[in-house]
Short mmCIF file of C-alpha atoms and ligand atoms in Angstrom, two decimals:
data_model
loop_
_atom_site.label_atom_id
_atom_site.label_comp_id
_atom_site.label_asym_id
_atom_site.label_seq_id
_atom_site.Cartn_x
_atom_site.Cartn_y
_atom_site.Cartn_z
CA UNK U 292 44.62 25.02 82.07
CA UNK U 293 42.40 26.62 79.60
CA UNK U 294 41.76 30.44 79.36
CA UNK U 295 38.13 29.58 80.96
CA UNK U 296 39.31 27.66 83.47
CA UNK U 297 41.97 30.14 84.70
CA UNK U 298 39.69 32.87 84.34
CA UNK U 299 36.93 31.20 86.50
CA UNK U 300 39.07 30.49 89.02
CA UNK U 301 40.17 34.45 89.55
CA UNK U 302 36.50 35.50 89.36
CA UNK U 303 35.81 33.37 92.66
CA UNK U 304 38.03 35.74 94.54
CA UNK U 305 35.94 39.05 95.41
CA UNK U 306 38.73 41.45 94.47
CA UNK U 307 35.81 44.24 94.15
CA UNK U 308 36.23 47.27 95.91
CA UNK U 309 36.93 49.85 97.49
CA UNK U 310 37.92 48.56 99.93
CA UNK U 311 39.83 46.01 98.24
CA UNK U 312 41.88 42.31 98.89
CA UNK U 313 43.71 41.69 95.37
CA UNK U 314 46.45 39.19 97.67
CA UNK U 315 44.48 36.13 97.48
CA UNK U 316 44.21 36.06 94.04
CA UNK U 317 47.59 37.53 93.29
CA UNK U 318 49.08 34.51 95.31
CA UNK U 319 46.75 31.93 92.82
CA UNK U 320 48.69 33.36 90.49
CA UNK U 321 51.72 33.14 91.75
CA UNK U 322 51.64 29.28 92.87
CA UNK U 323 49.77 28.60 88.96
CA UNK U 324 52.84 30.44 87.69
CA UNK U 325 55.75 29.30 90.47
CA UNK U 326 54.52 25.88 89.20
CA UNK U 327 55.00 26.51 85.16
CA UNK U 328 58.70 27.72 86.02
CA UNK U 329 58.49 31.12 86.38
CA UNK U 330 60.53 33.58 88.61
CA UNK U 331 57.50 35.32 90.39
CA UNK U 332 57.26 38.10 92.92
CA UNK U 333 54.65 39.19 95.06
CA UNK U 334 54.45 43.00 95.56
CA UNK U 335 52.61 43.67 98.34
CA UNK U 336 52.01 47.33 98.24
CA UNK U 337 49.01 47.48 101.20
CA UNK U 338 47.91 44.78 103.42
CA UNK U 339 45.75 42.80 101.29
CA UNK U 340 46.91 44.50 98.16
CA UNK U 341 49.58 43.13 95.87
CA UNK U 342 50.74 42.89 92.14
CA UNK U 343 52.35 39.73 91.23
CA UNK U 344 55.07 39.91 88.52
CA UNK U 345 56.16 36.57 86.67
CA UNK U 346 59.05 35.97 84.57
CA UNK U 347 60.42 33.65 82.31
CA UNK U 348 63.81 33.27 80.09
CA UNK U 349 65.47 35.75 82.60
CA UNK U 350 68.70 36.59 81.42
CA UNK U 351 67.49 35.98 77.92
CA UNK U 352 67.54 40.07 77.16
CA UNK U 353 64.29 42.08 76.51
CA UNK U 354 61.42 40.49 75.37
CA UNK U 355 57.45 41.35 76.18
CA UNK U 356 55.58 42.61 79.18
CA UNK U 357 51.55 41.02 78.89
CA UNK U 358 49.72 43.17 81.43
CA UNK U 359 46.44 43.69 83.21
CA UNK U 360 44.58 44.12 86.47
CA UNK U 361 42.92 41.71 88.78
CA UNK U 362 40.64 44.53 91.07
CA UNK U 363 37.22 44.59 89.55
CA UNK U 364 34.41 47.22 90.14
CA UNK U 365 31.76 46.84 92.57
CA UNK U 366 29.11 43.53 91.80
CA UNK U 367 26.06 46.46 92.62
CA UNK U 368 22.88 45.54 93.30
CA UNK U 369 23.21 41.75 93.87
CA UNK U 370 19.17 41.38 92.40
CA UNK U 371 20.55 42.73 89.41
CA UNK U 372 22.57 39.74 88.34
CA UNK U 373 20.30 37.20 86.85
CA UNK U 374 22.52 34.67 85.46
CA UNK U 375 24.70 33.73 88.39
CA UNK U 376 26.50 35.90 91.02
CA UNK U 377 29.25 38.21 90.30
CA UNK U 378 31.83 35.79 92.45
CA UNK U 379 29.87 32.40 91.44
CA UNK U 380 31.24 32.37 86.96
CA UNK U 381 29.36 30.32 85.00
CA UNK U 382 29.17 29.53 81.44
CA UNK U 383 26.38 29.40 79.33
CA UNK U 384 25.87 29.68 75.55
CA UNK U 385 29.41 30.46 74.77
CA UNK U 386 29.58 33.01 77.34
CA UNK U 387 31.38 32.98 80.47
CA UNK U 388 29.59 35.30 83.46
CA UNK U 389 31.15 36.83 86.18
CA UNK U 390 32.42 40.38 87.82
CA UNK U 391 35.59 40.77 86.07
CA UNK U 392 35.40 37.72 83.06
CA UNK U 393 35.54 41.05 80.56
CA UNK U 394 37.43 43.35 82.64
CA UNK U 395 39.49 41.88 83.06
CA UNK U 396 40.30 38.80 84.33
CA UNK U 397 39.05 36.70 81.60
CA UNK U 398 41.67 38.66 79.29
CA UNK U 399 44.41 38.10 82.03
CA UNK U 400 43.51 34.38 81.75
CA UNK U 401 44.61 34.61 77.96
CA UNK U 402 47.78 35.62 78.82
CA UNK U 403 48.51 33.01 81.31
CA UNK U 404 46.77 30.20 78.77
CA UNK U 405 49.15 31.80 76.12
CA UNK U 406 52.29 31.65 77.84
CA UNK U 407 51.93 28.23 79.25
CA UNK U 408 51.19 26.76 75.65
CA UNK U 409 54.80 27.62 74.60
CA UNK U 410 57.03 27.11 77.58
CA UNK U 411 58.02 23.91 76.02
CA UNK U 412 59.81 25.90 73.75
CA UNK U 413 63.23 27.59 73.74
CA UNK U 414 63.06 31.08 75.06
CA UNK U 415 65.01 34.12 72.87
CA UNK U 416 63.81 36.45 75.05
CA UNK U 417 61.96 37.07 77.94
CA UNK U 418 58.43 36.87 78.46
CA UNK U 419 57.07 38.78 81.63
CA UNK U 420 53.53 38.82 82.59
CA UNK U 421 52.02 40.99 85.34
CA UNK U 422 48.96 41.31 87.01
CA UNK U 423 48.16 44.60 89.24
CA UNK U 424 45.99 45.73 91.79
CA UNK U 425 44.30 48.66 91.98
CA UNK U 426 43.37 49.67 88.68
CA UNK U 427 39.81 50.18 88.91
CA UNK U 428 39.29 50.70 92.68
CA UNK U 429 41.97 53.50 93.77
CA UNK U 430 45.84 52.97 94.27
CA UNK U 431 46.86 52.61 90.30
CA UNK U 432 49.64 50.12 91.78
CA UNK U 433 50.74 49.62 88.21
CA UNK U 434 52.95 52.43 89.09
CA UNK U 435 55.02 50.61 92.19
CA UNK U 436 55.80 47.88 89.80
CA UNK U 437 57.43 50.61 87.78
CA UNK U 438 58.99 52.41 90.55
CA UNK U 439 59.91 49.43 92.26
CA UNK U 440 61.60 48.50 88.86
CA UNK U 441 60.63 45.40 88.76
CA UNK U 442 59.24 45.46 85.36
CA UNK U 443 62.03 47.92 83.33
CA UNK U 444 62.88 48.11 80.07
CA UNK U 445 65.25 45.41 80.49
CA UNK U 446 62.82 42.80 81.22
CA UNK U 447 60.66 44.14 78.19
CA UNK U 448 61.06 46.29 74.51
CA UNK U 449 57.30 46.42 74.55
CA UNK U 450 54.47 45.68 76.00
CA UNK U 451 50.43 44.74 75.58
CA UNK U 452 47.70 45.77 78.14
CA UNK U 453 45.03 43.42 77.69
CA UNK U 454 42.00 45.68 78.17
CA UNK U 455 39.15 44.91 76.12
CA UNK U 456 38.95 46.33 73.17
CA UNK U 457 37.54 43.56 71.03
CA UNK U 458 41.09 42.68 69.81
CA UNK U 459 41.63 45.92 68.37
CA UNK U 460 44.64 47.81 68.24
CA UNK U 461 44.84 50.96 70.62
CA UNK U 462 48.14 52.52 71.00
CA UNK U 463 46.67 56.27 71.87
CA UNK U 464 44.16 56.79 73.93
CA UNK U 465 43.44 60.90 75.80
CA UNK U 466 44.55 61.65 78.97
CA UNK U 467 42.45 63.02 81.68
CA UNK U 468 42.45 66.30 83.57
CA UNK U 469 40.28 68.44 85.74
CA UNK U 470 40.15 71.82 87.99
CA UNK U 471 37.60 73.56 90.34
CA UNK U 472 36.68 77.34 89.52
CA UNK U 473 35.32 79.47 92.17
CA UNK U 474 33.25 82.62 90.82
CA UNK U 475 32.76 84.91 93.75
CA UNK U 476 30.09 87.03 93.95
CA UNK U 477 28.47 89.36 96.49
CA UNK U 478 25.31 88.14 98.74
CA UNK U 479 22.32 90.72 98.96
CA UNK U 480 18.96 90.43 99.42
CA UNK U 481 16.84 89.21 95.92
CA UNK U 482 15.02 92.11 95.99
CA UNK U 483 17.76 94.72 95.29
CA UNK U 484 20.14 92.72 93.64
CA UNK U 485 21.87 96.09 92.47
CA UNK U 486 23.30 96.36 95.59
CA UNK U 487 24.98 92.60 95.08
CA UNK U 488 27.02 90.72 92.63
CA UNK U 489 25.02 87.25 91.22
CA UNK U 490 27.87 84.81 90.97
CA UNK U 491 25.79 82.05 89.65
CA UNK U 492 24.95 84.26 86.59
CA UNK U 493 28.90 85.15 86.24
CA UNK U 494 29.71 81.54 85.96
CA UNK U 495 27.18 81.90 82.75
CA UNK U 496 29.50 84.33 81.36
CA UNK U 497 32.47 81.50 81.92
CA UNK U 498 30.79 78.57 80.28
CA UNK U 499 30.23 80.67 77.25
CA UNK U 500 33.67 81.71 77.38
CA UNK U 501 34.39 77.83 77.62
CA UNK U 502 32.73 77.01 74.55
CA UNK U 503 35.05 79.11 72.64
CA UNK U 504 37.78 77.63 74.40
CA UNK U 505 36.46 74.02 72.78
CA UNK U 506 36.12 76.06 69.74
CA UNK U 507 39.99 76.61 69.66
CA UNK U 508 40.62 72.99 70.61
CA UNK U 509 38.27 71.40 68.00
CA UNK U 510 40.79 72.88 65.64
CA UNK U 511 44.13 70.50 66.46
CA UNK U 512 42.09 67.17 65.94
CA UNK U 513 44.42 63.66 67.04
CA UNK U 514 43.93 61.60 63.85
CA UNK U 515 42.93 58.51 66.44
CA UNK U 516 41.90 61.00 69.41
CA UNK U 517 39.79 63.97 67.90
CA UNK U 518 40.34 66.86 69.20
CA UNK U 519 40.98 67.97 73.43
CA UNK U 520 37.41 68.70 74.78
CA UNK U 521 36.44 70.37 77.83
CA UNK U 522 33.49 70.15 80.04
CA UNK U 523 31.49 71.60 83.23
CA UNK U 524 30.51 68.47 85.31
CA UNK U 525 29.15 70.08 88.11
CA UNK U 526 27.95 73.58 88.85
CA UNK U 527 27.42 73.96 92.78
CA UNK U 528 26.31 77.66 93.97
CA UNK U 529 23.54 79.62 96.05
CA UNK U 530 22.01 78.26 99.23
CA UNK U 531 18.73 80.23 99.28
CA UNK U 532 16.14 81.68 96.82
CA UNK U 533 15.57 85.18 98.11
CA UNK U 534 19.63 86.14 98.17
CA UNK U 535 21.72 86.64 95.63
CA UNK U 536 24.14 83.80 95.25
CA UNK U 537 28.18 84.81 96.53
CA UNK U 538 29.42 81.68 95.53
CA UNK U 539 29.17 79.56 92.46
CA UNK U 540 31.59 76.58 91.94
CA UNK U 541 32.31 74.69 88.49
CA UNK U 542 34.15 71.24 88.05
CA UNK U 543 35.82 70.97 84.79
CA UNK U 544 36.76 67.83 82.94
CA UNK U 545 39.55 67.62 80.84
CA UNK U 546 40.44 64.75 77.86
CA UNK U 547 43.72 65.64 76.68
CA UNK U 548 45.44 64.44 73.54
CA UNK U 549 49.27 64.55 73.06
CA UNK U 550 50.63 68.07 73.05
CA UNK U 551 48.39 69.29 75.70
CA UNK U 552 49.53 67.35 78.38
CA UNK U 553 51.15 69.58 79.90
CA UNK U 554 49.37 71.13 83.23
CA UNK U 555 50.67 74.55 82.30
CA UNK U 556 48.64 74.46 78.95
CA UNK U 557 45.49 74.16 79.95
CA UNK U 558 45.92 76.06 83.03
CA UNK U 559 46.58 79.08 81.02
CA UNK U 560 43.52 78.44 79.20
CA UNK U 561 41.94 79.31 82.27
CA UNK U 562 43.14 81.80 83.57
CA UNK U 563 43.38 83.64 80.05
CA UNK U 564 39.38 83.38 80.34
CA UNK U 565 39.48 84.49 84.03
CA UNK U 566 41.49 87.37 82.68
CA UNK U 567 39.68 88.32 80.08
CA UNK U 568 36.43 88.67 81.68
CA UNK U 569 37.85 90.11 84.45
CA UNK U 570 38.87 92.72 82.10
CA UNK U 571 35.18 93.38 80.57
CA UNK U 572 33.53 93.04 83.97
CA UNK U 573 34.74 94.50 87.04
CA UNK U 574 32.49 92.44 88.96
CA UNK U 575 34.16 89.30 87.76
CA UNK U 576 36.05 87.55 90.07
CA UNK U 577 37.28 83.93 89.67
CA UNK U 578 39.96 81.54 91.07
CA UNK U 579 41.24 78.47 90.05
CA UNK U 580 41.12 76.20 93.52
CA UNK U 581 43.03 73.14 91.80
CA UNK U 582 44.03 71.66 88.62
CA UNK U 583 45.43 68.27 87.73
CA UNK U 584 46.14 66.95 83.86
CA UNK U 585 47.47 63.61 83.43
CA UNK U 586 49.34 62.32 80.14
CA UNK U 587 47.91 60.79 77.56
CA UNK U 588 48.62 57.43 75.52
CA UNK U 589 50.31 58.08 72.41
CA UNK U 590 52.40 54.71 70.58
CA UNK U 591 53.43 55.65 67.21
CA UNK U 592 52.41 53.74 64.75
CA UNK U 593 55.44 52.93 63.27
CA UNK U 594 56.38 51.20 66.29
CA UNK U 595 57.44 47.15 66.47
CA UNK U 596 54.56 46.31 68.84
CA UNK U 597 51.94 48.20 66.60
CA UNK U 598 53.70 46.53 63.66
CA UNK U 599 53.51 42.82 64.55
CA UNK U 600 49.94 42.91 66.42
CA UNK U 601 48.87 44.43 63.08
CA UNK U 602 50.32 41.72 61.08
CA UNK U 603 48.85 39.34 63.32
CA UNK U 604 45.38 40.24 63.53
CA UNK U 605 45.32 42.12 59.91
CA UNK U 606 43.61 45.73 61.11
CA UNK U 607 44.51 49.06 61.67
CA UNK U 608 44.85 50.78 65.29
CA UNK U 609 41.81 52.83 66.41
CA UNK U 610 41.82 55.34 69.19
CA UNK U 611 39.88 54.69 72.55
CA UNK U 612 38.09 56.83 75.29
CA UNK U 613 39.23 55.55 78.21
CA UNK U 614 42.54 55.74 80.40
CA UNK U 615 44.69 52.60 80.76
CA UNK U 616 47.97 51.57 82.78
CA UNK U 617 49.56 51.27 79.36
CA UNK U 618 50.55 55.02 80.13
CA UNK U 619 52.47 54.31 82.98
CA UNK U 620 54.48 51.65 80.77
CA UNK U 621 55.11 53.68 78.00
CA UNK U 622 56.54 56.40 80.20
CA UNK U 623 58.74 53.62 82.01
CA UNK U 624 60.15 53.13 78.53
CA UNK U 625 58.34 50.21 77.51
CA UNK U 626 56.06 51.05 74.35
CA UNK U 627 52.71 49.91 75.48
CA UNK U 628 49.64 49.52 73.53
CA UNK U 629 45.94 48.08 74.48
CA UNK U 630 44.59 44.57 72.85
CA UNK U 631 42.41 42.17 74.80
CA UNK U 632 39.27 40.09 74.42
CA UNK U 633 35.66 41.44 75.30
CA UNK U 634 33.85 44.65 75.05
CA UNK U 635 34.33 47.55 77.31
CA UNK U 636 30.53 48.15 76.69
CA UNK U 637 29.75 44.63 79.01
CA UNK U 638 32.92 45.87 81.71
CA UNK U 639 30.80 47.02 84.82
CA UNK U 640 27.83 46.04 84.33
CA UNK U 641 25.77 42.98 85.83
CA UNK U 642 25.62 39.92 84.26
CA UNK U 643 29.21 41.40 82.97
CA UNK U 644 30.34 38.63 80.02
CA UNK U 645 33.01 37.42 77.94
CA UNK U 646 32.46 35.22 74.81
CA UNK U 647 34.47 32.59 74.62
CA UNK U 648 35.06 33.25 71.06
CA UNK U 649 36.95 36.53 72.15
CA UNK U 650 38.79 34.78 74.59
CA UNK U 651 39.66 32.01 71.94
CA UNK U 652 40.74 34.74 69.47
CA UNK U 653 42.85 36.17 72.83
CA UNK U 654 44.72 33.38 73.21
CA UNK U 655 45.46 32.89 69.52
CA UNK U 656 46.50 36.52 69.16
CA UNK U 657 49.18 36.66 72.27
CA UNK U 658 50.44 32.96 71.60
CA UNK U 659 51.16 34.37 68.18
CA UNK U 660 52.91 37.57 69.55
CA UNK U 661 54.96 35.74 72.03
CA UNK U 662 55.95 33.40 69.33
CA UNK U 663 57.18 36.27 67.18
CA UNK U 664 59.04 38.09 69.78
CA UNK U 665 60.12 35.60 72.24
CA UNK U 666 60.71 32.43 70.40
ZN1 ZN W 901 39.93 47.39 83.16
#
């Protein structure tokens, strides 16, 4: 079938969520692919939920892992989509319509179109292709394939996440962090607040101390990433307007590039500002309550995959914003980097599109890279 076709089919299936039923659609895949020859699996990881993993040329020795997810985010407000509904894809003016036909089930359709183009040819090496629930909507079960093992770097020396990215290149991208700082204070009555400790005007003297922090950061920049930044979300403290606040709570939001992974790193950051204010003020009082800093994407670019994909498509890898499962890949031992039809700027939204020039240039791009390291 063609990319469109294959892709129109998966929108049908409401894998939106949370909560979310990924099964039916893995199991599509599975018969569409069961049916081409391939060795599938289903992975059910939750009832409802599964990844399904497909191979072909087993036995052949490491080839390429094609990757992507089949949840999709909430359709929203159903008034919202004009040109069809989020589970009904249509196509119109060279556009195909439906939750998911950018992110990312039109791009998994690629894949599939890609793969089934060339299996009349002899296999060198193996070709994988997996398709994983939970991306988007809570569970990340990218990471039971991988702990499961059923996608290791002996099925694959490399592999492509097909997020969109408007066929560009993206072999780093930041990882993400956070923590939750609690400035205590002391309550007392707004009309003597010498007799209490204002903790919503301490956490003042924290975000300026943050800005130096980003300061210090801005000075290692990534040459795809930029530089680490760090920002207060959400500032939650005082419950009334004639007492002095005890309580003030800030959410900060970490985007990590390579070198400050590490949960240690930036902890210290914080706590060398707690310190030093503490220090200055002996009214300053401040806890970390939790922390959490996850890695970040980082594919050199002197690696095969970047290599060929460049040759391919003739441009030079760019850096991206977001977080993708090609980390959990590339830590598995399989270089992974991100290339896929569609814009992220049309992923989530209503009336959410794919052209089906992108999806043409998809196929084109991952036939070619299959030929090159499979064939
Ligand atoms: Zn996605």
């Amino acid at each position: 079938m063609k990319a469109v076709d294959i892709a129109k089919e998966l929108i049908k299936f409401d894998t939106s969520g949370p909560p979310t039923q990924e099964q039916p659609c893995a199991e599509w895949i599975k018969a569409y692919l069961d049916d081409l020859g391939f060795e599938t699996q289903l992975q059910v990881v939750e009832p409802g939920r599964a990844n399904i993993i497909a191979k072909y040329g087993v036995g052949k020795g490491p080839g390429l892992v094609l990757s992507g997810h089949i949840d999709v985010v909430l359709a929203g407000d159903p008034e919202l989509w004009k040109i069809s509904g989020p589970f009904e894809p249509v196509v119109k003016d060279g556009f195909l319509y439906g939750r998911g036909s950018c992110d990312m089930k039109g791009p998994d359709a690629c894949m599939i179109q890609a793969a089934e183009e060339l299996l009349d040819h002899d296999f060198k090496k193996q070709l994988t292709l997996a398709f994983t629930a939970g991306e988007d909507t809570g569970g990340w079960f990218v990471d039971r394939v991988i702990s499961d093992k059923l996608v290791t770097p002996k099925d694959a020396s490399f592999g492509v996440i097909g997020e969109p990215s408007m066929m560009k290149i993206i072999p780093a991208h930041k990882g993400a962090g956070g923590a939750h700082v609690m400035i205590h204070g002391k309550a007392a009555h707004s009309s003597r607040p010498e007799l209490g400790i204002n903790a919503i005007q301490k956490s003042a003297d924290f975000l300026l101390e943050l800005r130096g922090l980003q300061k210090m950061l801005n000075q290692k920049q990534h040459p795809l990433l930029g530089p680490t930044t760090v920002e207060c979300t959400i500032i939650n403290g005082g419950f009334k307007e004639n007492i002095i606040p005890d309580q003030s709570q800030l959410a900060l939001n970490f985007r990590f590039i390579p070198g400050h992974e590490a949960p240690e790193t930036s902890k210290k950051w914080l706590i060398g500002i707690i310190k030093k204010l503490s220090e200055k003020d002996p009214d300053f009082n401040a806890e970390i309550i939790d922390h959490r800093a996850s890695i970040p994407l980082d594919v050199p670019l002197d690696s095969p995959v970047v290599k060929i994909l460049k040759d391919i498509l003739g441009s030079e890898p760019v850096g991206a914003p977001y977080y993708t499962e090609a980390v959990s890949y590339t830590k598995a031992g399989i270089p992974t980097v991100i290339c896929g039809p569609g814009s992220i700027d049309q992923a989530h939204t209503p009336d959410e599109y794919i052209s089906l020039e992108q999806m043409e240039q998809g196929v084109a791009t991952y036939k070619e890279l299959i030929k090159r390291v499979c064939l």
